[in-house]
Amino acid sequence: MVRNYIKKRTVNVELKERNIQEAINEVKDGKCAKRAAEDNGVKYTTLYYRLKKLKTPEGEWIPQIEPKFNSKYTVNQVFSQVQVFLLVEYIIKCSEINYGLTCKQIRKLAYDYSLKSNIKGPKAWSENCIAGIDW
């Protein structure tokens, strides 16, 4: 009998924002939402929820220059992409000058960086004074 069952998952297709934006523009121009989704290779439900965010309850379009949609996981992220990039650059620079950091040191560095930047992290970070394993 298998001890550790690994559930088979379907590969999530990465959404192409450009295709979604084209479909939204086509719907704004008067095209049917199902037809616009089909023509641009986007799932109808995805397009439906994006359109729902762009309309008022009365059905009028919300004037926006460029709507920005994020994944549902960006809310839980501690660092922005720029901050992560800066941390990675610093860690690589340390390793290039023969001062490599261990995993615990990198986690401690991330925790210290969040304190200095006044970024609120998870409660476990402040309890343990170190970033989590999968930060």
Short mmCIF file of C-alpha atoms in Angstrom, two decimals:
data_model
loop_
_atom_site.label_atom_id
_atom_site.label_comp_id
_atom_site.label_asym_id
_atom_site.label_seq_id
_atom_site.Cartn_x
_atom_site.Cartn_y
_atom_site.Cartn_z
CA MET A 1 0.00 0.00 0.00
CA VAL A 2 1.21 3.49 -0.83
CA ARG A 3 2.14 5.59 2.19
CA ASN A 4 2.27 9.02 0.59
CA TYR A 5 -0.39 9.50 -2.03
CA ILE A 6 0.29 12.40 -4.36
CA LYS A 7 -2.92 13.72 -5.80
CA LYS A 8 -2.83 14.18 -9.55
CA ARG A 9 -3.61 17.72 -10.51
CA THR A 10 -4.46 19.24 -13.80
CA VAL A 11 -2.03 21.80 -15.08
CA ASN A 12 -3.50 25.26 -14.66
CA VAL A 13 -3.28 27.23 -17.82
CA GLU A 14 -1.74 30.61 -17.17
CA LEU A 15 -4.17 33.36 -17.96
CA LYS A 16 -3.04 35.76 -20.59
CA GLU A 17 -4.01 39.22 -19.49
CA ARG A 18 -3.81 40.59 -22.99
CA ASN A 19 -6.41 38.09 -24.24
CA ILE A 20 -8.69 38.86 -21.31
CA GLN A 21 -8.31 42.60 -21.89
CA GLU A 22 -9.15 42.16 -25.59
CA ALA A 23 -12.25 40.16 -24.65
CA ILE A 24 -13.30 42.86 -22.17
CA ASN A 25 -12.86 45.54 -24.83
CA GLU A 26 -14.93 43.51 -27.31
CA VAL A 27 -17.74 43.18 -24.75
CA LYS A 28 -17.59 46.94 -24.10
CA ASP A 29 -17.96 47.47 -27.85
CA GLY A 30 -21.17 45.44 -27.82
CA LYS A 31 -20.07 41.89 -28.58
CA CYS A 32 -21.64 38.98 -26.71
CA ALA A 33 -19.55 37.88 -23.71
CA LYS A 34 -19.63 34.20 -24.67
CA ARG A 35 -18.52 34.96 -28.22
CA ALA A 36 -15.74 37.29 -27.03
CA ALA A 37 -14.48 34.66 -24.59
CA GLU A 38 -14.50 31.99 -27.28
CA ASP A 39 -12.73 34.18 -29.85
CA ASN A 40 -9.95 35.14 -27.43
CA GLY A 41 -9.40 31.71 -25.90
CA VAL A 42 -10.61 32.70 -22.45
CA LYS A 43 -13.02 30.76 -20.26
CA TYR A 44 -16.42 32.40 -20.11
CA THR A 45 -16.62 32.25 -16.31
CA THR A 46 -13.28 34.05 -15.97
CA LEU A 47 -14.45 36.77 -18.33
CA TYR A 48 -17.81 36.96 -16.54
CA TYR A 49 -16.20 37.59 -13.14
CA ARG A 50 -13.80 40.15 -14.57
CA LEU A 51 -16.70 41.97 -16.25
CA LYS A 52 -18.66 41.84 -13.01
CA LYS A 53 -15.83 43.74 -11.28
CA LEU A 54 -15.91 46.42 -13.98
CA LYS A 55 -19.66 47.17 -13.77
CA THR A 56 -21.78 48.97 -11.21
CA PRO A 57 -24.86 47.20 -9.81
CA GLU A 58 -26.94 49.27 -12.25
CA GLY A 59 -25.01 47.77 -15.18
CA GLU A 60 -22.92 50.82 -16.08
CA TRP A 61 -19.23 50.54 -16.84
CA ILE A 62 -16.85 51.85 -14.18
CA PRO A 63 -14.50 54.32 -15.86
CA GLN A 64 -10.96 53.06 -15.37
CA ILE A 65 -7.83 53.80 -17.33
CA GLU A 66 -6.34 50.35 -16.94
CA PRO A 67 -7.95 47.80 -14.63
CA LYS A 68 -5.47 45.66 -12.72
CA PHE A 69 -6.43 42.18 -11.64
CA ASN A 70 -4.31 40.17 -9.24
CA SER A 71 -4.44 36.58 -8.19
CA LYS A 72 -6.15 35.71 -4.94
CA TYR A 73 -2.78 34.95 -3.33
CA THR A 74 -1.27 38.43 -3.65
CA VAL A 75 -3.23 39.55 -0.61
CA ASN A 76 -1.27 37.14 1.58
CA GLN A 77 2.17 38.06 0.26
CA VAL A 78 4.45 39.82 2.72
CA PHE A 79 6.87 41.39 0.26
CA SER A 80 6.17 43.02 -3.08
CA GLN A 81 7.89 41.74 -6.22
CA VAL A 82 10.39 44.60 -6.06
CA GLN A 83 11.28 43.83 -2.45
CA VAL A 84 11.75 40.14 -3.23
CA PHE A 85 13.96 41.08 -6.17
CA LEU A 86 16.11 43.28 -3.89
CA LEU A 87 16.43 40.49 -1.33
CA VAL A 88 17.42 37.99 -4.02
CA GLU A 89 20.01 40.40 -5.43
CA TYR A 90 21.52 40.87 -1.98
CA ILE A 91 21.66 37.12 -1.32
CA ILE A 92 23.32 36.49 -4.70
CA LYS A 93 25.81 39.29 -4.04
CA CYS A 94 26.68 37.70 -0.68
CA SER A 95 27.29 34.34 -2.31
CA GLU A 96 29.47 35.90 -5.04
CA ILE A 97 31.82 37.41 -2.47
CA ASN A 98 32.15 34.01 -0.78
CA TYR A 99 29.86 34.84 2.09
CA GLY A 100 27.06 32.40 1.38
CA LEU A 101 24.08 32.41 3.70
CA THR A 102 22.38 29.35 5.13
CA CYS A 103 18.63 28.89 4.89
CA LYS A 104 18.13 30.03 8.49
CA GLN A 105 20.26 33.11 7.91
CA ILE A 106 18.21 34.00 4.83
CA ARG A 107 14.98 33.57 6.79
CA LYS A 108 16.37 35.78 9.57
CA LEU A 109 17.41 38.33 6.93
CA ALA A 110 13.87 38.35 5.51
CA TYR A 111 12.43 38.87 9.00
CA ASP A 112 14.86 41.73 9.73
CA TYR A 113 14.09 43.29 6.34
CA SER A 114 10.37 43.21 7.11
CA LEU A 115 10.99 44.92 10.46
CA LYS A 116 13.19 47.66 8.98
CA SER A 117 10.71 48.26 6.15
CA ASN A 118 7.74 48.40 8.57
CA ILE A 119 6.03 45.54 6.77
CA LYS A 120 3.51 43.58 8.79
CA GLY A 121 4.26 39.89 8.52
CA PRO A 122 2.53 36.81 9.86
CA LYS A 123 2.14 36.44 13.62
CA ALA A 124 4.47 33.42 13.66
CA TRP A 125 7.30 35.59 12.34
CA SER A 126 7.20 37.90 15.36
CA GLU A 127 6.81 34.97 17.78
CA ASN A 128 9.83 33.09 16.39
CA CYS A 129 11.83 36.16 15.26
CA ILE A 130 12.42 34.44 11.93
CA ALA A 131 10.56 34.18 8.62
CA GLY A 132 8.64 31.02 7.82
CA ILE A 133 10.06 28.22 5.71
CA ASP A 134 8.01 29.10 2.64
CA TRP A 135 7.88 32.90 2.87
#
